C-alpha positions as MATLAB code, in Angstrom:
seq = 'XXXXXXXXXXXXXXXXXXXXXXXXXXXXXXXXXXXXXXXXXXXXXXXXXXXXXXXXXXXXXXXXXXXXXXXXXXXXXXXXXXXXXXXXXXXXXXXXXXXXXXXXXXXXXXXXXXXXXXXXXXXXXXXXXXXXXXXXXXXXXXXXXXXXXXXXXXXXXXXXXXXXXXXXXXXXXXXXXXXXXXXXXXXXXXXXXXXXXXXXXXXXXXXXXXXXXXXXXXXXXXXXXXXXXXXXXXXXXXXXXXXXXXXXXXXXXXXXXXXXXXXXXXXXXXXXXXXXXXXXXXXX';
ca = [
     137.052  129.513  109.355;
     139.942  130.218  111.706;
     140.996  127.919  114.537;
     138.866  129.587  117.032;
     135.729  129.715  115.136;
     136.399  125.911  114.317;
     136.351  125.160  117.803;
     133.294  127.028  118.550;
     131.645  125.304  115.730;
     132.458  121.935  117.011;
     131.243  122.883  120.637;
     127.971  123.854  118.728;
     127.723  120.384  116.984;
     128.305  118.717  120.434;
     125.333  120.749  121.961;
     122.996  118.908  119.666;
     124.111  115.380  121.007;
     121.935  115.304  124.184;
     119.862  117.537  126.666;
     117.960  120.629  125.873;
     119.357  124.211  125.289;
     118.130  127.622  124.641;
     119.511  129.638  121.508;
     118.429  133.030  121.687;
     118.101  135.178  118.352;
     120.213  138.323  117.870;
     119.954  140.796  114.902;
     123.326  142.669  115.259;
     126.633  142.830  117.097;
     125.218  144.720  120.119;
     122.349  142.388  120.603;
     124.705  139.433  120.074;
     127.071  140.700  122.841;
     124.166  141.344  125.350;
     122.986  137.720  124.786;
     126.530  136.256  125.046;
     127.136  138.403  128.303;
     124.279  136.568  130.259;
     125.939  133.024  129.618;
     124.162  131.419  126.788;
     126.497  128.848  125.280;
     125.473  129.843  121.673;
     123.362  132.319  119.754;
     121.396  132.419  116.626;
     120.634  135.162  114.169;
     117.069  136.083  113.377;
     116.196  137.238  109.785;
     113.228  139.222  111.035;
     115.200  141.159  113.529;
     117.995  141.852  110.893;
     115.186  142.958  108.284;
     113.654  145.382  111.021;
     117.151  146.895  111.741;
     117.326  147.800  108.045;
     113.684  149.340  108.069;
     112.621  146.352  106.016;
     109.763  143.822  106.278;
     110.434  140.357  107.304;
     110.421  138.096  104.210;
     106.989  136.467  105.157;
     105.194  136.444  101.674;
     108.239  138.436  100.271;
     107.019  138.522   96.684;
     104.285  140.884   97.883;
     106.887  143.340   99.406;
     108.291  144.633   96.136;
     111.672  144.466   94.498;
     113.431  146.382   97.428;
     111.520  144.922  100.383;
     113.675  141.920  101.254;
     117.102  141.938  102.827;
     119.345  140.350   99.965;
     121.689  137.696  100.507;
     125.022  139.998  100.452;
     123.512  142.110  103.095;
     122.439  139.341  105.352;
     126.016  137.682  104.980;
     127.603  141.004  106.117;
     125.572  141.033  109.156;
     126.138  137.387  109.992;
     129.726  138.219  109.648;
     129.459  141.173  112.005;
     127.631  138.923  114.527;
     130.093  136.146  114.526;
     132.932  138.515  114.730;
     131.523  140.184  117.812;
     131.109  137.148  120.130;
     133.038  134.187  121.417;
     130.225  131.713  121.095;
     128.990  129.705  118.202;
     126.492  131.469  116.041;
     123.660  129.663  113.851;
     122.422  131.545  110.954;
     118.893  132.120  109.910;
     119.209  131.388  106.180;
     115.607  131.690  105.290;
     114.823  129.495  102.140;
     118.445  129.742  101.058;
     117.923  132.980   99.020;
     116.753  131.185   95.818;
     114.677  128.369   94.814;
     117.276  126.184   93.201;
     119.310  123.660   95.133;
     122.562  125.190   93.829;
     121.563  128.616   95.392;
     121.050  126.815   98.713;
     124.383  125.371   98.461;
     126.102  128.596   97.778;
     124.221  130.155  100.637;
     125.576  127.582  103.086;
     129.059  128.016  101.775;
     128.875  131.746  102.236;
     127.381  131.301  105.864;
     130.458  129.104  106.683;
     132.678  131.671  105.234;
     131.067  134.303  107.327;
     131.854  132.166  110.371;
     128.435  130.469  111.188;
     128.369  127.108  113.097;
     125.021  126.107  111.767;
     122.095  127.265  109.832;
     118.644  126.488  108.817;
     117.137  125.915  105.419;
     113.384  126.247  105.180;
     110.796  125.041  102.680;
     108.667  128.107  102.593;
     108.594  129.732   99.188;
     107.267  133.218  100.003;
     104.550  132.779   97.465;
     100.995  132.626   98.891;
      99.595  130.530   96.071;
     102.352  127.867   96.662;
     103.708  128.541  100.130;
     105.743  125.323  100.407;
     108.361  123.848   97.919;
     107.413  120.718   96.328;
     108.409  117.962   98.841;
     110.912  116.231   96.477;
     112.537  119.587   95.438;
     112.698  120.621   99.080;
     114.629  117.377   99.931;
     117.021  118.014   97.099;
     117.625  121.557   98.398;
     118.479  120.010  101.965;
     120.743  117.366  100.225;
     122.545  120.221   98.304;
     123.105  122.009  101.676;
     124.549  118.859  103.194;
     126.767  118.372  100.289;
     128.007  122.079  100.787;
     128.916  121.337  104.295;
     130.824  118.316  103.526;
     132.723  120.039  100.776;
     133.670  122.900  103.411;
     135.059  120.344  105.689;
     133.992  122.453  108.653;
     131.782  121.748  111.752;
     128.294  122.780  110.977;
     124.828  121.991  112.143;
     122.347  121.851  109.219;
     118.806  122.509  110.259;
     115.866  121.392  107.999;
     112.856  123.689  108.698;
     109.378  123.029  107.572;
     106.673  125.585  107.756;
     104.022  123.131  107.093;
     102.245  124.108  110.397;
     102.439  127.870  109.724;
     100.672  127.406  106.372;
      98.062  124.985  107.868;
      99.437  121.989  105.913;
      98.837  119.899  108.880;
     100.980  117.971  111.399;
     101.282  114.763  109.270;
     102.935  116.752  106.485;
     105.081  118.494  109.064;
     106.125  115.158  110.243;
     106.759  113.589  106.938;
     108.815  116.756  105.686;
     110.850  116.980  108.713;
     111.844  113.421  108.625;
     112.659  113.645  104.748;
     114.924  116.573  105.572;
     116.579  114.587  108.355;
     117.143  111.620  106.103;
     118.743  113.893  103.347;
     121.311  115.139  105.805;
     119.742  117.745  108.235;
     121.141  117.413  111.802;
     118.066  118.820  113.303;
     114.373  119.342  112.355;
     112.697  122.835  113.045;
     109.011  122.977  113.062;
     107.697  126.517  113.870;
     103.990  126.654  114.855;
     104.456  123.855  117.323;
     103.960  125.417  120.641;
     101.702  123.302  122.803;
     102.746  120.213  124.695;
     100.574  117.737  122.795;
     101.927  118.736  119.458;
     105.534  118.768  120.508;
     105.307  115.548  122.136;
     104.043  114.062  118.882;
     106.788  115.531  117.004;
     109.366  114.228  119.454;
     108.039  111.003  119.273;
     107.651  110.834  115.417;
     110.867  112.364  114.381;
     114.039  110.422  113.551;
     116.156  113.270  114.920;
     116.342  116.160  117.439;
     113.834  118.699  117.298;
     114.067  122.601  117.388;
     110.958  124.553  118.537;
     110.387  128.302  118.605;
     108.857  129.877  121.753;
     108.273  133.459  122.803;
     106.371  134.496  119.695;
     103.020  134.745  121.877;
     104.348  135.112  125.284;
     104.109  132.561  128.173;
     103.535  129.034  127.242;
     105.924  126.146  128.007;
     109.054  126.531  130.071;
     112.569  125.322  129.379;
     112.037  122.710  131.894;
     108.715  121.495  130.364;
     110.205  121.470  126.861;
     113.219  119.466  128.028;
     110.849  117.071  129.610;
     109.001  116.647  126.235;
     112.249  115.681  124.654;
     113.043  118.921  122.682;
     116.682  119.349  121.894;
     116.872  123.071  121.299;
     114.713  126.188  121.749;
     114.928  129.388  119.822;
     112.909  132.673  120.075;
     112.820  133.855  116.521;
     112.464  137.720  116.231;
     110.337  137.971  119.522;
     113.185  139.746  121.569;
     113.656  142.261  118.554;
     109.881  142.894  118.411;
     109.901  143.583  122.165;
     112.504  146.360  121.932;
     110.736  147.805  118.836;
     107.524  147.834  121.152;
     109.510  149.920  123.705;
     110.708  152.086  120.978;
     107.440  152.800  119.674;
     106.003  153.426  123.192;
     108.766  156.039  124.043;
     108.206  157.713  120.652;
     104.422  157.689  121.335;
     105.098  159.231  124.833;
     107.338  161.885  123.377;
     104.984  162.600  120.595;
     101.594  162.679  122.386;
     102.496  163.631  125.817;
     105.907  165.431  125.840;
     106.930  163.447  128.875;
     110.118  161.373  129.462;
     108.957  158.656  131.832;
     110.314  155.955  129.289;
     113.797  156.763  130.529;
     113.204  155.569  134.080;
     113.852  152.069  132.946;
     116.647  152.522  130.550;
     120.151  150.883  130.844;
     122.758  153.281  132.160;
     125.645  154.388  129.911;
     127.857  152.762  132.210;
     126.126  149.291  132.147;
     126.145  149.335  128.317;
     129.711  150.359  128.068;
     130.726  147.462  130.265;
     128.832  145.184  128.070;
     130.529  146.421  125.036;
     133.897  147.130  126.297;
     136.947  145.797  124.224;
     137.818  142.335  125.410;
     141.024  141.944  123.521;
];
């Protein structure tokens, strides 16, 4: 990590000390530059968006996608490096479950993400196996502890996020709270509980957790605003793959119009070449 990246990484650490901020998710250098251009102080990656950009399914129950379905770790690290090199703001990396069940694999993934310029990253407890969707809690804690050790060994500023998918697999709010607190105690700087999207659930989490909370919004549209989330005590908000899915919605609509109607009205709302060139102009 060079000195500029280190400065950005420390700024990212500082963002987590107080208040509430939005961390939108990019999937390539172009989307990252667009998000940066409107003034966000930091961005995250989305493993879903990256997977879609390669024509692959998101990991989900990835054991069912076949050997070549999932984006592998080297490919993901190259994409993370492309994104961190394209922007001047800190980047937090979606590292899924750490690309392996073993704690040492998680540690290696964290080290690779830091080498790729990431200022933070999340490790989740989702196994990808429908029969046992969450890692055993003791093992999940060991994985977070190994991630923390890798951060310490690197000696760089880095926000480690412990993510539990307990709500997504219907394990219940009590288990989500217990796991999130266990990950915080094991060294996570922030807890992430996807599936918490209503005020009552989020308020319960904020009150029960021993550290800052990340929630993901935008997956089903509408819902709570940033002002409301800040009032609830949320520290940071991500949007997952929702922006990427929106763009693919527009792509599918345009393709359908061309195929079924032979018309070109989709072009009426496109960004101009000049506008995009301005966003992507060399800033050196």
